[in-house]
């Protein structure tokens, strides 16, 4: 059966709750707008999405989301410029990645039109909610999950695709101190690490809690076999600057192919920063920290943007990173957010106006 | 805060739907009883469980179950004997394993009393629903998931523990043909493979679908590094009989520690069957198939009980297993179900009356 889209219907709330929100003190992802987008998959096809008031979802206790983890999501942002115009950043890449995740998790793919039209319609309805405050943006959460029923461990026959919006401030507050993990792992070869699926996050919580108890904010994952290769962080890819070269690991079936990561690689090259995409060993990073050639480490992701790492821990030793003026991280953060907020030219064609 | 349990309240349905059920033609896990058990975790403590009519669950769209995969479950069965007395099989082991899964997924553990009293109360209410038909039983699904809200990728602050019941027939119908998987993997070293968490199942669906398209019913997982060691199947541990020795792989952080598996090891030893718990390589199994020493392979799990494997595929070759009279699988299946249905002595003390 084919999914064909009709006009998206809009059911508005009687009264907006926007007045209850302090836009100058936004946390990350904890305030939601008045409406949401819902789209049902039934009988082998996606139905036309609808914009409806933000409201609870009602599901049978046997819905497979509760039992078998068929869930995927994306993380995007909408940015409002000083002319109140709204911009998205490489949204088609999020659509593409959502469908890559969908395939791996046996969830039906969603057509581009459903995703893009649904997103734009919802953002237009919620325009007033998109923050203009410096450092804030509209965090966008598209997600899909198994709503079909039954305890047989097999793919569901019904799914929901939804988009919710959360005007948000910074993801991290303060310096980020990371722990290089050697016992726990995030993903397996031939596993689902490259998919943005719920289980990849739940699996990180316990090791991350253990790291937090030791005074770190985040875990840096290594490969599950040798624990010698740096992979990525909880919700960020990792960049390492040794001398003047910016290095990041190659993507694989264990690592999320981050949109910020690949944008940074292009940006850095354009700026004339030498980049390398290659495997990085923990040994190399520790050596570089010891001999002073390790200049920077930072995480990169939609939620955290560019997050400088102030120190990393490895085998009970903490290695502090220098505080540089005009670091690559700060330069790149400025460049990428300037593009995102329409404060600069966009030579790459990444910005998409609403 | 401490979780202290009051008396479990029972709210009954006005009208039972039991008359709509054909108990002679039960599928697996697709018919649910009139009531369910619900228990909420809030403000750092579990509230007293309640038995309520089976009904939809209502959750905020930002509930973490939809985004970050914090979900775990158990699979158990209740058996009715010819005197209408109801039996559970090693239920404390399921409670223990649920809490092992909980810990790994940063979900609060549930006290034994909440689990056991909740389960017994629900089963008493639903006594009429417990099938007595040969080959049928009451499949019991305890599960826990994150009901707390927010898009920050961190553990939720609220959870639900629930138990639903599904009178069920056989999990597999017919012969089980398996494919030894060399590309995809189920779990990582240091990962969550030993936890009964949703994501472990969703991750198997796509590779299993590919195997089904090639004519197999199930995938046999191997380790994610060398793909040389036999691990387990989708929802079963694996036993291999070479000559007269029954072999199963050791458990690890990649493999679910099955209650059926460990019961079979004890049963077999008691019967005088030689058992070995050790790593088994694919090479060894293929060699044994070729030289005729491979006598049996079977899966073992609560849902599938003991499921003989009729053939396995490896690198595009299918290896048929002999059809034995009085196979270990059939002997052991008889022994274990005789204990479960109270048709024999229970020298191990596994059976627990309601
Ligand atoms: C595991 C993981 N790695 C990396 C990233 C960064 O990806 P992106 O830059 O596309 O947001 C994210 C967040 O989306 C993530 O969840
Ligand atoms: C992955 C997996 N392995 C093995 C088993 C068998 O475990 P048990 O015998 O406790 O049911 C199950 C099912 O519960 C399972 O899901």
PDB file of C-alpha atoms in Angstrom, chain A residues 93-275:
ATOM      1  CA  UNK A  93      19.730  14.956   6.571  1.00  0.00           C
ATOM      2  CA  UNK A  94      17.642  14.344   9.677  1.00  0.00           C
ATOM      3  CA  UNK A  95      14.889  12.865   7.538  1.00  0.00           C
ATOM      4  CA  UNK A  96      17.365  10.601   5.817  1.00  0.00           C
ATOM      5  CA  UNK A  97      18.896   9.466   9.096  1.00  0.00           C
ATOM      6  CA  UNK A  98      15.477   8.825  10.618  1.00  0.00           C
ATOM      7  CA  UNK A  99      14.795   6.426   7.778  1.00  0.00           C
ATOM      8  CA  UNK A 100      18.192   4.770   8.196  1.00  0.00           C
ATOM      9  CA  UNK A 101      17.311   4.195  11.853  1.00  0.00           C
ATOM     10  CA  UNK A 102      13.829   3.029  10.835  1.00  0.00           C
ATOM     11  CA  UNK A 103      15.191   0.371   8.517  1.00  0.00           C
ATOM     12  CA  UNK A 104      17.556  -1.045  11.146  1.00  0.00           C
ATOM     13  CA  UNK A 105      14.775  -1.203  13.731  1.00  0.00           C
ATOM     14  CA  UNK A 106      12.197  -2.714  11.326  1.00  0.00           C
ATOM     15  CA  UNK A 107      10.054   0.405  11.492  1.00  0.00           C
ATOM     16  CA  UNK A 108       8.425   1.596   8.237  1.00  0.00           C
ATOM     17  CA  UNK A 109      10.229   4.520   6.629  1.00  0.00           C
ATOM     18  CA  UNK A 110       8.402   7.842   6.438  1.00  0.00           C
ATOM     19  CA  UNK A 111       8.198   9.689   3.121  1.00  0.00           C
ATOM     20  CA  UNK A 112      10.117  12.968   2.896  1.00  0.00           C
ATOM     21  CA  UNK A 113       6.960  14.976   2.217  1.00  0.00           C
ATOM     22  CA  UNK A 114       5.268  13.736   5.411  1.00  0.00           C
ATOM     23  CA  UNK A 115       8.302  14.651   7.452  1.00  0.00           C
ATOM     24  CA  UNK A 116       9.079  18.030   5.899  1.00  0.00           C
ATOM     25  CA  UNK A 117       5.520  19.267   5.450  1.00  0.00           C
ATOM     26  CA  UNK A 118       4.584  18.050   8.898  1.00  0.00           C
ATOM     27  CA  UNK A 119       7.571  19.812  10.425  1.00  0.00           C
ATOM     28  CA  UNK A 120       6.982  23.089   8.603  1.00  0.00           C
ATOM     29  CA  UNK A 121       3.274  23.140   9.366  1.00  0.00           C
ATOM     30  CA  UNK A 122       3.887  22.531  13.059  1.00  0.00           C
ATOM     31  CA  UNK A 123       6.617  25.186  13.253  1.00  0.00           C
ATOM     32  CA  UNK A 124       4.376  27.726  11.529  1.00  0.00           C
ATOM     33  CA  UNK A 125       1.628  27.075  14.051  1.00  0.00           C
ATOM     34  CA  UNK A 126       4.125  27.467  16.918  1.00  0.00           C
ATOM     35  CA  UNK A 127       6.051  30.422  15.512  1.00  0.00           C
ATOM     36  CA  UNK A 128       5.535  32.548  18.648  1.00  0.00           C
ATOM     37  CA  UNK A 129       7.213  29.805  20.679  1.00  0.00           C
ATOM     38  CA  UNK A 130      10.503  29.869  18.781  1.00  0.00           C
ATOM     39  CA  UNK A 131      12.967  31.701  21.035  1.00  0.00           C
ATOM     40  CA  UNK A 132      15.040  34.580  19.795  1.00  0.00           C
ATOM     41  CA  UNK A 133      17.132  34.826  22.955  1.00  0.00           C
ATOM     42  CA  UNK A 134      20.872  34.327  22.458  1.00  0.00           C
ATOM     43  CA  UNK A 135      21.841  30.706  23.076  1.00  0.00           C
ATOM     44  CA  UNK A 136      18.256  29.495  22.863  1.00  0.00           C
ATOM     45  CA  UNK A 137      16.474  27.786  20.029  1.00  0.00           C
ATOM     46  CA  UNK A 138      13.522  25.556  19.335  1.00  0.00           C
ATOM     47  CA  UNK A 139      14.552  21.979  19.955  1.00  0.00           C
ATOM     48  CA  UNK A 140      12.634  19.708  17.590  1.00  0.00           C
ATOM     49  CA  UNK A 141      11.990  16.087  18.448  1.00  0.00           C
ATOM     50  CA  UNK A 142      10.666  13.907  15.625  1.00  0.00           C
ATOM     51  CA  UNK A 143      10.119  10.344  16.860  1.00  0.00           C
ATOM     52  CA  UNK A 144       8.588   7.066  15.783  1.00  0.00           C
ATOM     53  CA  UNK A 145       7.572   4.072  17.814  1.00  0.00           C
ATOM     54  CA  UNK A 146       5.674   0.776  17.684  1.00  0.00           C
ATOM     55  CA  UNK A 147       2.052   1.302  18.721  1.00  0.00           C
ATOM     56  CA  UNK A 148       0.844  -2.111  17.506  1.00  0.00           C
ATOM     57  CA  UNK A 149      -0.023  -4.743  20.090  1.00  0.00           C
ATOM     58  CA  UNK A 150       1.025  -8.217  21.157  1.00  0.00           C
ATOM     59  CA  UNK A 151       3.623 -10.122  23.180  1.00  0.00           C
ATOM     60  CA  UNK A 152       5.131 -11.979  20.260  1.00  0.00           C
ATOM     61  CA  UNK A 153       8.696 -10.712  19.841  1.00  0.00           C
ATOM     62  CA  UNK A 154       8.334  -9.517  16.252  1.00  0.00           C
ATOM     63  CA  UNK A 155       7.838  -6.143  14.540  1.00  0.00           C
ATOM     64  CA  UNK A 156       4.579  -4.322  15.274  1.00  0.00           C
ATOM     65  CA  UNK A 157       1.888  -3.767  12.658  1.00  0.00           C
ATOM     66  CA  UNK A 158       1.187  -0.153  13.664  1.00  0.00           C
ATOM     67  CA  UNK A 159       3.439   2.831  14.382  1.00  0.00           C
ATOM     68  CA  UNK A 160       3.237   6.483  15.283  1.00  0.00           C
ATOM     69  CA  UNK A 161       5.389   9.249  13.907  1.00  0.00           C
ATOM     70  CA  UNK A 162       5.244  12.401  15.980  1.00  0.00           C
ATOM     71  CA  UNK A 163       6.977  15.736  16.296  1.00  0.00           C
ATOM     72  CA  UNK A 164       7.099  17.685  19.534  1.00  0.00           C
ATOM     73  CA  UNK A 165       8.753  21.037  20.111  1.00  0.00           C
ATOM     74  CA  UNK A 166      10.615  22.290  23.157  1.00  0.00           C
ATOM     75  CA  UNK A 167      11.998  25.829  23.323  1.00  0.00           C
ATOM     76  CA  UNK A 168      15.362  25.180  24.932  1.00  0.00           C
ATOM     77  CA  UNK A 169      18.500  26.685  26.381  1.00  0.00           C
ATOM     78  CA  UNK A 170      21.938  25.095  26.577  1.00  0.00           C
ATOM     79  CA  UNK A 171      22.299  21.315  26.953  1.00  0.00           C
ATOM     80  CA  UNK A 172      25.346  21.507  29.207  1.00  0.00           C
ATOM     81  CA  UNK A 173      25.819  24.176  31.804  1.00  0.00           C
ATOM     82  CA  UNK A 174      29.465  24.674  32.618  1.00  0.00           C
ATOM     83  CA  UNK A 175      32.561  22.721  31.753  1.00  0.00           C
ATOM     84  CA  UNK A 176      32.382  19.199  30.457  1.00  0.00           C
ATOM     85  CA  UNK A 177      34.653  16.643  32.055  1.00  0.00           C
ATOM     86  CA  UNK A 178      34.633  13.222  30.439  1.00  0.00           C
ATOM     87  CA  UNK A 179      35.636   9.710  31.425  1.00  0.00           C
ATOM     88  CA  UNK A 180      37.129   7.328  28.886  1.00  0.00           C
ATOM     89  CA  UNK A 181      35.205   4.119  29.465  1.00  0.00           C
ATOM     90  CA  UNK A 182      36.900   0.739  29.429  1.00  0.00           C
ATOM     91  CA  UNK A 183      34.366  -1.597  30.975  1.00  0.00           C
ATOM     92  CA  UNK A 184      30.975  -0.738  29.555  1.00  0.00           C
ATOM     93  CA  UNK A 185      30.191  -0.277  25.878  1.00  0.00           C
ATOM     94  CA  UNK A 186      27.642   1.567  23.825  1.00  0.00           C
ATOM     95  CA  UNK A 187      27.404  -0.654  20.767  1.00  0.00           C
ATOM     96  CA  UNK A 188      28.431  -3.826  19.007  1.00  0.00           C
ATOM     97  CA  UNK A 189      29.849  -4.515  15.587  1.00  0.00           C
ATOM     98  CA  UNK A 190      26.824  -5.416  13.491  1.00  0.00           C
ATOM     99  CA  UNK A 191      24.596  -3.836  16.125  1.00  0.00           C
ATOM    100  CA  UNK A 192      22.412  -0.742  16.212  1.00  0.00           C
ATOM    101  CA  UNK A 193      24.918   1.927  17.315  1.00  0.00           C
ATOM    102  CA  UNK A 194      24.474   3.934  14.113  1.00  0.00           C
ATOM    103  CA  UNK A 195      20.704   4.091  14.599  1.00  0.00           C
ATOM    104  CA  UNK A 196      19.151   6.778  16.765  1.00  0.00           C
ATOM    105  CA  UNK A 197      17.134   4.269  18.743  1.00  0.00           C
ATOM    106  CA  UNK A 198      16.011   4.466  22.353  1.00  0.00           C
ATOM    107  CA  UNK A 199      17.943   1.458  23.607  1.00  0.00           C
ATOM    108  CA  UNK A 200      21.277   3.062  22.716  1.00  0.00           C
ATOM    109  CA  UNK A 201      20.542   5.808  25.227  1.00  0.00           C
ATOM    110  CA  UNK A 202      19.060   3.720  28.052  1.00  0.00           C
ATOM    111  CA  UNK A 203      22.140   1.504  27.868  1.00  0.00           C
ATOM    112  CA  UNK A 204      24.366   4.498  28.559  1.00  0.00           C
ATOM    113  CA  UNK A 205      22.569   5.753  31.643  1.00  0.00           C
ATOM    114  CA  UNK A 206      24.042   3.364  34.182  1.00  0.00           C
ATOM    115  CA  UNK A 207      27.701   3.717  33.133  1.00  0.00           C
ATOM    116  CA  UNK A 208      27.143   7.478  32.876  1.00  0.00           C
ATOM    117  CA  UNK A 209      25.715   7.569  36.410  1.00  0.00           C
ATOM    118  CA  UNK A 210      28.811   5.745  37.653  1.00  0.00           C
ATOM    119  CA  UNK A 211      30.970   8.348  35.890  1.00  0.00           C
ATOM    120  CA  UNK A 212      28.885  11.190  37.330  1.00  0.00           C
ATOM    121  CA  UNK A 213      29.420   9.777  40.811  1.00  0.00           C
ATOM    122  CA  UNK A 214      33.160  10.033  40.155  1.00  0.00           C
ATOM    123  CA  UNK A 215      32.809  13.679  39.133  1.00  0.00           C
ATOM    124  CA  UNK A 216      32.515  13.428  35.343  1.00  0.00           C
ATOM    125  CA  UNK A 217      29.692  14.720  33.138  1.00  0.00           C
ATOM    126  CA  UNK A 218      29.896  12.282  30.271  1.00  0.00           C
ATOM    127  CA  UNK A 219      31.403   9.019  29.168  1.00  0.00           C
ATOM    128  CA  UNK A 220      33.571   8.723  26.071  1.00  0.00           C
ATOM    129  CA  UNK A 221      32.836   5.346  24.559  1.00  0.00           C
ATOM    130  CA  UNK A 222      35.502   3.108  23.148  1.00  0.00           C
ATOM    131  CA  UNK A 223      35.092   0.003  20.986  1.00  0.00           C
ATOM    132  CA  UNK A 224      33.685  -2.994  22.841  1.00  0.00           C
ATOM    133  CA  UNK A 225      36.527  -5.325  21.927  1.00  0.00           C
ATOM    134  CA  UNK A 226      39.839  -3.611  22.704  1.00  0.00           C
ATOM    135  CA  UNK A 227      38.551  -0.412  24.373  1.00  0.00           C
ATOM    136  CA  UNK A 228      41.455   1.209  22.601  1.00  0.00           C
ATOM    137  CA  UNK A 229      39.637   3.277  19.985  1.00  0.00           C
ATOM    138  CA  UNK A 230      37.781   6.482  20.839  1.00  0.00           C
ATOM    139  CA  UNK A 231      34.255   6.299  19.470  1.00  0.00           C
ATOM    140  CA  UNK A 232      31.788   8.976  20.618  1.00  0.00           C
ATOM    141  CA  UNK A 233      30.035  10.451  23.639  1.00  0.00           C
ATOM    142  CA  UNK A 234      26.466  10.056  24.889  1.00  0.00           C
ATOM    143  CA  UNK A 235      24.883  12.412  22.384  1.00  0.00           C
ATOM    144  CA  UNK A 236      27.899  13.955  20.688  1.00  0.00           C
ATOM    145  CA  UNK A 237      30.629  12.958  18.289  1.00  0.00           C
ATOM    146  CA  UNK A 238      34.139  13.714  19.491  1.00  0.00           C
ATOM    147  CA  UNK A 239      36.858  15.911  17.989  1.00  0.00           C
ATOM    148  CA  UNK A 240      40.444  15.909  19.148  1.00  0.00           C
ATOM    149  CA  UNK A 241      42.987  18.548  18.264  1.00  0.00           C
ATOM    150  CA  UNK A 242      46.600  17.389  18.317  1.00  0.00           C
ATOM    151  CA  UNK A 243      48.949  20.248  17.531  1.00  0.00           C
ATOM    152  CA  UNK A 244      47.019  22.022  14.785  1.00  0.00           C
ATOM    153  CA  UNK A 245      45.235  19.044  13.308  1.00  0.00           C
ATOM    154  CA  UNK A 246      41.596  18.348  14.068  1.00  0.00           C
ATOM    155  CA  UNK A 247      40.872  14.634  14.234  1.00  0.00           C
ATOM    156  CA  UNK A 248      37.656  12.678  14.514  1.00  0.00           C
ATOM    157  CA  UNK A 249      37.036   8.956  14.261  1.00  0.00           C
ATOM    158  CA  UNK A 250      35.444   7.456  11.164  1.00  0.00           C
ATOM    159  CA  UNK A 251      31.777   6.563  11.372  1.00  0.00           C
ATOM    160  CA  UNK A 252      30.874   2.886  11.412  1.00  0.00           C
ATOM    161  CA  UNK A 253      27.921   0.704  12.272  1.00  0.00           C
ATOM    162  CA  UNK A 254      28.725   1.437  15.930  1.00  0.00           C
ATOM    163  CA  UNK A 255      28.647   5.247  15.729  1.00  0.00           C
ATOM    164  CA  UNK A 256      25.975   7.815  14.982  1.00  0.00           C
ATOM    165  CA  UNK A 257      26.745   9.703  11.799  1.00  0.00           C
ATOM    166  CA  UNK A 258      26.335  13.177  13.307  1.00  0.00           C
ATOM    167  CA  UNK A 259      25.218  16.090  11.185  1.00  0.00           C
ATOM    168  CA  UNK A 260      27.188  18.516  13.338  1.00  0.00           C
ATOM    169  CA  UNK A 261      30.286  16.320  12.938  1.00  0.00           C
ATOM    170  CA  UNK A 262      30.191  16.275   9.177  1.00  0.00           C
ATOM    171  CA  UNK A 263      29.369  19.999   9.036  1.00  0.00           C
ATOM    172  CA  UNK A 264      32.356  20.760  11.258  1.00  0.00           C
ATOM    173  CA  UNK A 265      34.653  18.748   9.016  1.00  0.00           C
ATOM    174  CA  UNK A 266      33.561  20.833   6.040  1.00  0.00           C
ATOM    175  CA  UNK A 267      33.739  24.108   7.950  1.00  0.00           C
ATOM    176  CA  UNK A 268      37.209  23.375   9.277  1.00  0.00           C
ATOM    177  CA  UNK A 269      38.524  22.457   5.839  1.00  0.00           C
ATOM    178  CA  UNK A 270      37.109  25.676   4.423  1.00  0.00           C
ATOM    179  CA  UNK A 271      38.852  27.650   7.187  1.00  0.00           C
ATOM    180  CA  UNK A 272      42.136  25.955   6.343  1.00  0.00           C
ATOM    181  CA  UNK A 273      42.269  23.809   9.462  1.00  0.00           C
ATOM    182  CA  UNK A 274      43.901  20.461   8.759  1.00  0.00           C
ATOM    183  CA  UNK A 275      41.448  17.648   9.472  1.00  0.00           C
TER     184      UNK A 275
END
